[in-house]
Coordinates of C-alpha atoms in Angstrom, one line a residue:
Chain A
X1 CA -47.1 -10.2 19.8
X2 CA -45.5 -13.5 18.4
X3 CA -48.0 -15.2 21.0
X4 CA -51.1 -13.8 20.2
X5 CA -50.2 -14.8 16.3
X6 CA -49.2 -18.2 16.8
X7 CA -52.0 -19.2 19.2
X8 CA -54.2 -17.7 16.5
X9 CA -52.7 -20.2 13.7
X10 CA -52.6 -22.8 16.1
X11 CA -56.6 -22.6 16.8
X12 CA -57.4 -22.3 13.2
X13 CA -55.0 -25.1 11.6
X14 CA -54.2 -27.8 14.3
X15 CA -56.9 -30.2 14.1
X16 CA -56.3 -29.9 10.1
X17 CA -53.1 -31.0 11.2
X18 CA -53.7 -33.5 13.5
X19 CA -56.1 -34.8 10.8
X20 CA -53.7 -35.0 8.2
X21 CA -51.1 -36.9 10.6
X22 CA -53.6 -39.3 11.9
X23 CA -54.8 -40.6 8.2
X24 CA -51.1 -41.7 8.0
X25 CA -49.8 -43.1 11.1
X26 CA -51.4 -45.9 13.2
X27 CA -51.4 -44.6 15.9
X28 CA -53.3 -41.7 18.0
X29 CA -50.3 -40.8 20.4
X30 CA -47.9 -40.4 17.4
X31 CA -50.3 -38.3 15.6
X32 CA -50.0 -35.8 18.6
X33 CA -46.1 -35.9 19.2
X34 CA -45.6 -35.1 14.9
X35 CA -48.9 -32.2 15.0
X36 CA -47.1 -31.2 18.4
X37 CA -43.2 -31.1 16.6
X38 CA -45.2 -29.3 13.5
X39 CA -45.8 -27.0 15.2
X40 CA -43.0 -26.3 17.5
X41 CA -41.1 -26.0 14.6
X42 CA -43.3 -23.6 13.3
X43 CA -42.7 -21.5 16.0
X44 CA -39.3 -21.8 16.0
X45 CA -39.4 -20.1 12.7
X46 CA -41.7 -17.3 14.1
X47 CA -39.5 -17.1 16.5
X48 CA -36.7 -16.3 14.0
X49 CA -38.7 -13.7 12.0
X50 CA -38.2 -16.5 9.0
X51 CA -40.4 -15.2 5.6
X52 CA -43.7 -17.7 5.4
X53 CA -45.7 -16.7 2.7
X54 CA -48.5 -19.1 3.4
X55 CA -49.1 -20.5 6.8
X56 CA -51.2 -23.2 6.0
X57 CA -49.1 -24.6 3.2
X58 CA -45.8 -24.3 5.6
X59 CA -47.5 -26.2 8.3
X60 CA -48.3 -29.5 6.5
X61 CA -44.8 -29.0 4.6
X62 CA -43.4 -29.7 7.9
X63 CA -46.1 -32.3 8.9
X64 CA -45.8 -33.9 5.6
X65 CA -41.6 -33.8 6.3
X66 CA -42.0 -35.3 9.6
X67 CA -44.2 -38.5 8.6
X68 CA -42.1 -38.8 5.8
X69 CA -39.0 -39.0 8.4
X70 CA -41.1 -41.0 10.9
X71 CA -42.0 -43.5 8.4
X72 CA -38.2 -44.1 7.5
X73 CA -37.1 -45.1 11.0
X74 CA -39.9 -47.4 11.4
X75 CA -40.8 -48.6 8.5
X76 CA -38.2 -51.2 6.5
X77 CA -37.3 -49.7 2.8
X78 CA -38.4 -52.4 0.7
X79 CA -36.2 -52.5 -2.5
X80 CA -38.8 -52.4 -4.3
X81 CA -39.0 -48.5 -3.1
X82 CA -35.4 -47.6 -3.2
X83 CA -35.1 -48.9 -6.9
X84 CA -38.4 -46.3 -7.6
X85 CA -36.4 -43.7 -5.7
X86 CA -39.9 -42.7 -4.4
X87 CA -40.0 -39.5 -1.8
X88 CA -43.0 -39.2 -1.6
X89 CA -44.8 -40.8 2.2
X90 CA -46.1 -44.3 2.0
X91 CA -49.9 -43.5 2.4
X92 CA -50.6 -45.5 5.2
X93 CA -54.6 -46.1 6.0
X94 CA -55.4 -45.9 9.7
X95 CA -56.4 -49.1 10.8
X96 CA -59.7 -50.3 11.7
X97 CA -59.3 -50.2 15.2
X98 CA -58.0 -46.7 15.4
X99 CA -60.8 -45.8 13.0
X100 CA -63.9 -47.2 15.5
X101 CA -61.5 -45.1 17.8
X102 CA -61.7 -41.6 16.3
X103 CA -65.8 -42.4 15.7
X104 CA -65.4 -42.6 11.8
X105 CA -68.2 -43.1 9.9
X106 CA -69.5 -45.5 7.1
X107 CA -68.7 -43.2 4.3
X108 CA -65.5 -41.4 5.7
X109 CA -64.4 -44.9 6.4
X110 CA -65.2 -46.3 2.7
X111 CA -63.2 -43.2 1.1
X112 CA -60.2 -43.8 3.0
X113 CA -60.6 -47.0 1.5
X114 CA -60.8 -46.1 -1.7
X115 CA -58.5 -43.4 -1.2
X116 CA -55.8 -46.5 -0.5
X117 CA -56.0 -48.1 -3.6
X118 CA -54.8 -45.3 -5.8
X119 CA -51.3 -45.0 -6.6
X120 CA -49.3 -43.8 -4.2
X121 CA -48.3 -40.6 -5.9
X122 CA -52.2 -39.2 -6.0
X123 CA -53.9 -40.6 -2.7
X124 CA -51.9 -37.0 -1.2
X125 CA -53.1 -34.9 -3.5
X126 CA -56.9 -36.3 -3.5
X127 CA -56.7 -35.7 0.7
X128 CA -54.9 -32.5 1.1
X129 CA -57.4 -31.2 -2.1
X130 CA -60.9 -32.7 -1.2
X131 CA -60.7 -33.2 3.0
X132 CA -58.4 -30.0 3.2
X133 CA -59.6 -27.7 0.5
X134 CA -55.6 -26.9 -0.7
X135 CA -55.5 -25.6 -4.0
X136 CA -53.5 -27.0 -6.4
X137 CA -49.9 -24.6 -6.2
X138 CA -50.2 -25.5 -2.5
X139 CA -50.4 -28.8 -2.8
X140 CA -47.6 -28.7 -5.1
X141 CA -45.4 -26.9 -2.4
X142 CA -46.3 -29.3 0.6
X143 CA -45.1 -32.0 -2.2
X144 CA -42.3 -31.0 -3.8
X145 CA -43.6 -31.1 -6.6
X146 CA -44.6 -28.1 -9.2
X147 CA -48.2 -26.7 -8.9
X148 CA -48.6 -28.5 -13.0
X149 CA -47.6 -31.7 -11.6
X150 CA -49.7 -31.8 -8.9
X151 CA -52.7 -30.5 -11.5
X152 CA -52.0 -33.6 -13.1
X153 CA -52.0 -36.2 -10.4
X154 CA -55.3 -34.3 -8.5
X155 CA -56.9 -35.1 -12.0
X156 CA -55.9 -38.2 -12.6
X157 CA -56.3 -39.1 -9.3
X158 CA -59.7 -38.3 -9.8
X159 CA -60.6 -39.7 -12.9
X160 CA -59.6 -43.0 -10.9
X161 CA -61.5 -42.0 -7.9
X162 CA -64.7 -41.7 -9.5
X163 CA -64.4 -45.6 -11.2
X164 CA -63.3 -47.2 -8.2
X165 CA -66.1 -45.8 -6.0
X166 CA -69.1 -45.2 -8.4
X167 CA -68.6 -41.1 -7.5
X168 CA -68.6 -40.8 -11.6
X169 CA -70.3 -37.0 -10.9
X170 CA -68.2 -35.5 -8.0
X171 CA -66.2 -33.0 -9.6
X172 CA -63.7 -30.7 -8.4
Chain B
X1 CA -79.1 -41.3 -7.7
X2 CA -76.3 -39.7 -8.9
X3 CA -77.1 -37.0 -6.0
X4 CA -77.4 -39.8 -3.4
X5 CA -73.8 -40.6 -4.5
X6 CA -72.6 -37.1 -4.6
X7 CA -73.9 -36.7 -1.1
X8 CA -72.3 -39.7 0.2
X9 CA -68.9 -38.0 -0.8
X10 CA -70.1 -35.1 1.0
X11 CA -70.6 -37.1 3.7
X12 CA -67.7 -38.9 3.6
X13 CA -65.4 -35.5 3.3
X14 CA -67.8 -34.0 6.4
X15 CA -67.1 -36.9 8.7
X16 CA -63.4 -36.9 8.0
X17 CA -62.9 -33.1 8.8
X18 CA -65.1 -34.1 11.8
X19 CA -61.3 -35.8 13.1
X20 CA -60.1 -33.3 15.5
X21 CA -58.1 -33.2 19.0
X22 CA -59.6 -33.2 22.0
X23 CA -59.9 -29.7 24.2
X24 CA -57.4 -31.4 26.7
X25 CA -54.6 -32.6 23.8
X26 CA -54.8 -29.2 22.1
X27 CA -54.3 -27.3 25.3
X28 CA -51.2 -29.8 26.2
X29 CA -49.6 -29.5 22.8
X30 CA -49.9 -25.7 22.9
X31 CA -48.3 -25.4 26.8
X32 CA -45.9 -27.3 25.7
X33 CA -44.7 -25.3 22.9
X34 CA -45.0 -22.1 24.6
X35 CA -42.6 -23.4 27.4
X36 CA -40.3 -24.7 24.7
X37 CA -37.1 -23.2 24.5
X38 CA -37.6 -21.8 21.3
X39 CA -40.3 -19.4 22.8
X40 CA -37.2 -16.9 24.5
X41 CA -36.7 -14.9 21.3
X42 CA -32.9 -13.7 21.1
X43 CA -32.3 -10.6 19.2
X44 CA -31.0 -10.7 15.9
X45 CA -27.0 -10.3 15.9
X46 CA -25.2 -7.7 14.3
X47 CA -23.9 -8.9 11.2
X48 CA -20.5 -7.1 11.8
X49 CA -19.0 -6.6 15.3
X50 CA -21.3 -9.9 16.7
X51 CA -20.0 -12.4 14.2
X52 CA -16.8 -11.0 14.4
X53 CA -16.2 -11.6 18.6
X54 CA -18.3 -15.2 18.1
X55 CA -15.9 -16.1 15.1
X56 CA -13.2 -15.5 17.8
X57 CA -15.2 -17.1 20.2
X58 CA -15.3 -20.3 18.4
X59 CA -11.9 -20.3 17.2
X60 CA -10.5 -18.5 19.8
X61 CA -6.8 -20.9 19.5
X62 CA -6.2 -19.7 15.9
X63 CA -7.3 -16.0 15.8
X64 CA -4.6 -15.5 19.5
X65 CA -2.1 -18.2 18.3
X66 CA -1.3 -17.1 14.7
X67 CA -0.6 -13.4 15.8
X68 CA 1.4 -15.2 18.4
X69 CA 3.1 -17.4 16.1
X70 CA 3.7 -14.3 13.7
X71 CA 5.4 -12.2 16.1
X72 CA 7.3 -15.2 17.5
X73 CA 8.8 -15.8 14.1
X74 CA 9.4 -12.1 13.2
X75 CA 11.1 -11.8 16.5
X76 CA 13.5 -14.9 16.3
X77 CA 14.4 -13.9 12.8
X78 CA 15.2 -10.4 13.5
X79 CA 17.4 -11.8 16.8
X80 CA 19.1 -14.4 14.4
X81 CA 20.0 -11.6 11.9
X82 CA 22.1 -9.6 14.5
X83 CA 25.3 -12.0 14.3
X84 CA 24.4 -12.1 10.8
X85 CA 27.8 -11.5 8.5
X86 CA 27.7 -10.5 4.8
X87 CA 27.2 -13.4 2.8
X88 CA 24.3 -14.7 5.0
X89 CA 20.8 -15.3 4.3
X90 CA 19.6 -12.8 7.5
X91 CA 22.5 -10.1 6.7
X92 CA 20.2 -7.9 4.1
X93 CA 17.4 -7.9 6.9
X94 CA 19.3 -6.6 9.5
X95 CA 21.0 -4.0 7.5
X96 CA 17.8 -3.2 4.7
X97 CA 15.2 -3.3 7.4
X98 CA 16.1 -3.7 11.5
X99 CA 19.1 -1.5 11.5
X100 CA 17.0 1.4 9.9
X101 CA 13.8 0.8 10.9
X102 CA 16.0 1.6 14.3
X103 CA 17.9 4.4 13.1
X104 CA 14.5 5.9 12.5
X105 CA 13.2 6.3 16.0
X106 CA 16.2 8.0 16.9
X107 CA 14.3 11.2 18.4
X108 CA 17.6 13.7 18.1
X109 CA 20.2 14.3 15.7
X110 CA 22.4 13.3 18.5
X111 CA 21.3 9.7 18.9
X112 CA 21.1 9.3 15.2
X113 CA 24.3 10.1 14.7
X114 CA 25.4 8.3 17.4
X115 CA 23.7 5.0 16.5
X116 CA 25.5 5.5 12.4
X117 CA 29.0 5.7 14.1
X118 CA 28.1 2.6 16.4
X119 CA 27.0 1.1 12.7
X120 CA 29.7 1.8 10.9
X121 CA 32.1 0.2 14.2
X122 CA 29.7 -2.8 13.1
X123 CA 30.3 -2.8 9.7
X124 CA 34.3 -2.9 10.1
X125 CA 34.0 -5.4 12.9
X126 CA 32.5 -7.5 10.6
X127 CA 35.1 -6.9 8.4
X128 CA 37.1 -7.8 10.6
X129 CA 35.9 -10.8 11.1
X130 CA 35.5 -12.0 7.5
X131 CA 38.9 -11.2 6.8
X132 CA 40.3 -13.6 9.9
X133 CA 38.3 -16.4 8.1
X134 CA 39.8 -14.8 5.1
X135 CA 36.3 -15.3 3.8
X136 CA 36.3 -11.0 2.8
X137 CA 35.8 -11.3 -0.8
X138 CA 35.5 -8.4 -3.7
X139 CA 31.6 -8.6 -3.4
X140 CA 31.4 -8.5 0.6
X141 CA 34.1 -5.5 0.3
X142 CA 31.9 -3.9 -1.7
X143 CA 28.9 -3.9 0.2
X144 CA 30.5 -2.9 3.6
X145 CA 31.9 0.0 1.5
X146 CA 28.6 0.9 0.3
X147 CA 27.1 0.6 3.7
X148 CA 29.8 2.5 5.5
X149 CA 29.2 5.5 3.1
X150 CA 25.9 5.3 3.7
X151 CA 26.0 5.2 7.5
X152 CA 29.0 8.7 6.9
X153 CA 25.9 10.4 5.3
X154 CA 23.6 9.4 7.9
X155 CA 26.6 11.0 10.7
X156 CA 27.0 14.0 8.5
X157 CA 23.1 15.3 8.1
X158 CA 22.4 14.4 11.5
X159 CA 25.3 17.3 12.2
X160 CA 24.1 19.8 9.2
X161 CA 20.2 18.8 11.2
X162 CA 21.7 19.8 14.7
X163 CA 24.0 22.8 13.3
X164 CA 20.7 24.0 12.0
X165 CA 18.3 23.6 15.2
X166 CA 18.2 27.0 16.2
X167 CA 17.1 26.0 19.6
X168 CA 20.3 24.1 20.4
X169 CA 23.1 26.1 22.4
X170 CA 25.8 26.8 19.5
X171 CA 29.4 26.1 21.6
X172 CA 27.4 22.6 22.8
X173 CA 26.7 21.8 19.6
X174 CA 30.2 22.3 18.2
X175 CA 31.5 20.3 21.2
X176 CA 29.0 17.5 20.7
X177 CA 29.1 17.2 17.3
X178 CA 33.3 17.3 17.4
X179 CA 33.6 14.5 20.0
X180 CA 31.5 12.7 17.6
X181 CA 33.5 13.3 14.7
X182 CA 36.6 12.9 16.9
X183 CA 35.6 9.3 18.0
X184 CA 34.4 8.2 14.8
X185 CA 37.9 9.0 13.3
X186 CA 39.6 6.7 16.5
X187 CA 37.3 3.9 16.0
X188 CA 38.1 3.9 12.2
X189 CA 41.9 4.6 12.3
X190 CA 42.2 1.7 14.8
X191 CA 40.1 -0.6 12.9
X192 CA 41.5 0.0 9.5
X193 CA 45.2 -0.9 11.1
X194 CA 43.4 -4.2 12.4
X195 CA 42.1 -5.0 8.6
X196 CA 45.1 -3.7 7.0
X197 CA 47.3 -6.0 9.3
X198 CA 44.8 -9.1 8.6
X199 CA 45.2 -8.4 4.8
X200 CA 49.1 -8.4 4.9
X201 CA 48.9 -11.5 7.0
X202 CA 46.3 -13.3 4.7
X203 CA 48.6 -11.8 1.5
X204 CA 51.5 -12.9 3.1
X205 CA 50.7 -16.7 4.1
X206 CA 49.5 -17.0 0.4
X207 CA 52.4 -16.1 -1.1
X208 CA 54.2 -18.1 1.1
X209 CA 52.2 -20.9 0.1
X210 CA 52.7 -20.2 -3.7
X211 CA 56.3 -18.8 -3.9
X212 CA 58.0 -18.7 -0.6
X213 CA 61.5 -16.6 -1.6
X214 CA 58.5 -13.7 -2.8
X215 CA 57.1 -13.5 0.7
X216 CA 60.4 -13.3 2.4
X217 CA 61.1 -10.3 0.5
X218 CA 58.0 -8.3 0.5
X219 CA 57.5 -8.3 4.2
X220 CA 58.0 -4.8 4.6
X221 CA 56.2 -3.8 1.4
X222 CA 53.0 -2.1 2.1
X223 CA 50.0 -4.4 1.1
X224 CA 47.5 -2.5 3.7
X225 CA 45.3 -1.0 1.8
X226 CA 42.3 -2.0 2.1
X227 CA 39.1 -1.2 0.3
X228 CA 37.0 -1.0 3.2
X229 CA 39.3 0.5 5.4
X230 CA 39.5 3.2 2.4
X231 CA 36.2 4.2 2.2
X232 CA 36.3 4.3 5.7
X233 CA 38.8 7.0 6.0
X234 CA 37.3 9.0 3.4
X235 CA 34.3 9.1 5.6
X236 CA 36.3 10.5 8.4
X237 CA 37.8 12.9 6.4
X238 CA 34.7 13.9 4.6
X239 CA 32.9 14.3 8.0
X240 CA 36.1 16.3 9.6
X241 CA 36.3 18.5 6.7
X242 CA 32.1 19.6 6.9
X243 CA 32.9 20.2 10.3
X244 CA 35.1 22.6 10.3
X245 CA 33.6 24.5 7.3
X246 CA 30.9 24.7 9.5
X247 CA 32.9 25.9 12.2
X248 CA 34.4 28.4 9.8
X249 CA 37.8 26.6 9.8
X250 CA 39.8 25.1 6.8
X251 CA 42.1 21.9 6.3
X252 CA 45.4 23.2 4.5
X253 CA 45.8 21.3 1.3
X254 CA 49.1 19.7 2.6
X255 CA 47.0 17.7 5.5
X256 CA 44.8 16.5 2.5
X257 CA 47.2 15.5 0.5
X258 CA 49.1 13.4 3.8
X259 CA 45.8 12.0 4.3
X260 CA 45.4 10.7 1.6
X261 CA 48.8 9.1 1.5
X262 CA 48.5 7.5 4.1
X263 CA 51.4 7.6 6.1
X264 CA 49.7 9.6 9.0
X265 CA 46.8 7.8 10.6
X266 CA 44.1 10.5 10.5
X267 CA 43.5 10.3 14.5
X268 CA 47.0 12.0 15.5
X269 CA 46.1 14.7 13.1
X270 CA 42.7 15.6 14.1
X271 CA 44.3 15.1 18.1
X272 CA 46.6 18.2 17.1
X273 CA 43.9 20.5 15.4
X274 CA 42.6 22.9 17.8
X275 CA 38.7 22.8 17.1
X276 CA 37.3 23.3 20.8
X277 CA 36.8 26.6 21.3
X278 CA 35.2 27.1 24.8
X279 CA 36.7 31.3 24.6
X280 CA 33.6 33.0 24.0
X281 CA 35.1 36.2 23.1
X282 CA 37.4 34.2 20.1
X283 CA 36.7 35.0 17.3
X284 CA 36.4 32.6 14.4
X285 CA 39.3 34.2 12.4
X286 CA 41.6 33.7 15.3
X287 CA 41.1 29.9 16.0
X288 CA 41.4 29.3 11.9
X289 CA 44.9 30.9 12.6
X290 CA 46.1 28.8 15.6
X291 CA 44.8 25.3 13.5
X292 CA 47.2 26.7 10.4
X293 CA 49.8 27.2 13.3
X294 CA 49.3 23.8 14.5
X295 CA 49.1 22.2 10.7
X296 CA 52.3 23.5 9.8
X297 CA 54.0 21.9 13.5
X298 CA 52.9 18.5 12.0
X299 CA 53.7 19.3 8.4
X300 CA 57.4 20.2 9.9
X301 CA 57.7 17.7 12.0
X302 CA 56.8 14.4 9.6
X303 CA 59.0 16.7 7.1
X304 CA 55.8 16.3 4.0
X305 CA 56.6 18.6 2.5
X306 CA 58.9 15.8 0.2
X307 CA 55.5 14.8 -0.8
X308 CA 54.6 17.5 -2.8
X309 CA 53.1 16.3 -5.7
X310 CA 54.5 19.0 -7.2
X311 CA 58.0 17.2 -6.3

């Protein structure tokens, strides 16, 4: 029974997944290994009849978690960083040879772009909202932050969005 | 134009959720999670008895040593406490707690009153011994005398319980319960004469060492009694006298009276008393008369009758 339900999450959510990985990591094998530890962690927790209220949201928790960790060991924390205390991931933009890789085009390639210049606290919340449809309390879960908080930065985030790529009508 | 821009974000957003695994990754990642370990689900354990045995489990030295340790300790102090003498730190464990605690699972009358008497030998042993160190001071004479009347009670229900036990055989009873009584009055005449010797001599080498002439003189004087030795005698008596009520015989007053004086150590006279009566067809009237016979040879022949207090 626990089968049947994971593999049924796992075909609905894991290229989200291994989407949401990819966009921050360099690299198309390490992308697989932290969608793959998602998750197996997730099923760990199946496995232990844990509460999740909300697949979705609990698997790029973990994925978010798991960059976040990833990032630490291999990354250098610039002081810069540790004197802003930040927690949240280092948005890191895929590279251009990983993108020709993946087969991304002009425009999806130009937003990522853009998406990098934001601060780092809303280029998160622009992705997980736009390219994965989260609403707003979910985004604010993955996050850590409170579902008003992540209102905030989605609109802000926005606002920004729409000068620094001429998208002055896209609206939520 | 502004809908040429819209649609290039639409475009932008389609081609990134285009980004997907390939058939072959997504059938590796998910065999390889279903072959995890994690995939063998283990029942939930029982918040009681299962986290009891694994808390054992994991601190399995502690939860066997401590009882270990426990009983260990309990035991050595409770073997310690048997040499114990008044005045030591063990001495109101062995005599509050193990000696009763033991006197309790006595399963007859018998052994109960056997194991008092072999208490109260104890208690005027260790009298004994105090007063060789001359260490037998007012306080530690007054709780052996306490204790000894305590263990005499102890004798003396455990004959009223076996007088009353229907079930036992009557003329065993009275013989049981008399060599009791007889023994206990041996073991304390013969112990008080040890105390009462130790107490002249202790008496004696003091005044010597304070006024010598005074010694010299009161050598003969009687300096025996002894408080302990006192209160065991009036245990013996006490116990003698129940004994023969219940055996429907009667001390004369004179033999109380020379008891209590003293000068006829109580074992001789209880020797002379005719209490076994192993004549089924004598009646209780007729051995009451042959002890007053008796009485009066002993009366006669220590010639007591001087010590009438009336006299």
């Amino acid at each position: 029974m626990k089968d049947e339900e994971f593999k049924i999450i796992y075909t609905e959510e894991s290229d989200s997944i291994f989407r949401f990985c990819l966009t921050r990591v360099s690299n198309r094998e390490q992308a697989l290994d932290i969608t793959q530890d998602t998750f197996l962690r997730f099923w760990q927790s199946l496995s232990k009849e844990e509460e999740i209220r909300n697949n979705r949201a609990f698997l790029f928790t973990i994925a978010h978690r798991l960059i976040i960790d990833w990032y630490r060991k291999k990354k250098s924390i610039s002081i810069e960083s540790m004197a802003n205390n930040e927690n949240d991931m280092v948005y890191d933009v895929v590279d251009e040879g990983t993108l020709e890789e993946i087969g991304l085009g002009a425009e999806s390639r130009f937003l990522l772009e853009k998406i990098k210049e934001l601060p780092k606290t809303d280029q998160d919340p622009i992705y997980l909202r736009f390219v994965e449809g989260l609403s707003p309390p979910d985004i604010g879960e993955i996050l850590g932050i409170s579902s008003n908080a992540a209102s905030v930065r989605l609109n802000r985030a926005l606002e920004q969005l729409r000068k620094i790529t001429g998208y002055s009508e896209v609206k939520q | 134009m502004e809908k040429e821009i819209e649609e290039k974000f639409k475009k932008a957003v389609v081609e990134l959720k285009g980004v997907k695994m390939t058939a072959l990754e997504s059938e590796n990642i998910l065999k390889n999670i279903l072959n995890s370990p994690a995939q063998i689900t283990q029942g939930k354990p029982s918040p009681y008895f299962f986290s009891f045995i694994s808390k054992i489990e994991t601190r399995k030295f502690v939860y066997i040593m401590t009882p270990c340790l426990i009983v260990f300790i309990l035991g050595g102090t409770a073997l310690a406490s048997q040499g114990s003498l008044p005045g030591n730190i063990l001495y109101p464990l062995k005599v509050r707690v193990i000696e009763p605690a033991y006197l309790s699972i006595q399963s007859t009358p018998l052994k109960r009153a056997t194991y008092a008497s072999f208490l109260v030998d104890k208690r005027l042993t260790e009298a004994e011994t105090l007063a060789k160190e001359d260490k037998l001071d007012e306080s530690k004479e007054e709780e052996l005398s306490s204790l000894l009347k305590v263990h005499t009670n102890t004798i003396d229900l455990a004959i009223n319980e076996s007088e009353n036990n229907t079930n036992n055989n009557l003329k065993e009873n009275e013989s049981v319960n008399e060599e009791i009584v007889s023994k206990f009055e041996t073991n304390v005449d013969a112990h008080a004469q040890v105390l009462n010797s130790l107490q002249v001599k202790n008496i004696s080498l003091f005044k010597f060492e304070s006024e010598s002439s005074i010694a010299g003189q009161n050598e003969n004087q009687d300096f025996g009694k002894n408080k302990i030795s006192e209160a065991a005698k009036e245990g013996a008596l006490k116990l003698r006298e129940n004994l023969e009520k219940k055996e429907g015989k009667k001390i004369p007053e004179e033999i109380k009276e020379v008891n209590k004086e003293e000068s006829v150590p109580i074992s001789q006279t209880s020797q002379n008393t005719p209490t076994k009566n192993t004549n089924s067809d004598t009646t209780n009237s007729d051995t009451t008369d042959k002890a007053l016979e008796e009485a009066q040879k002993i009366l006669d022949e220590y010639d007591l009758k001087d010590l009438d207090p009336g006299n």
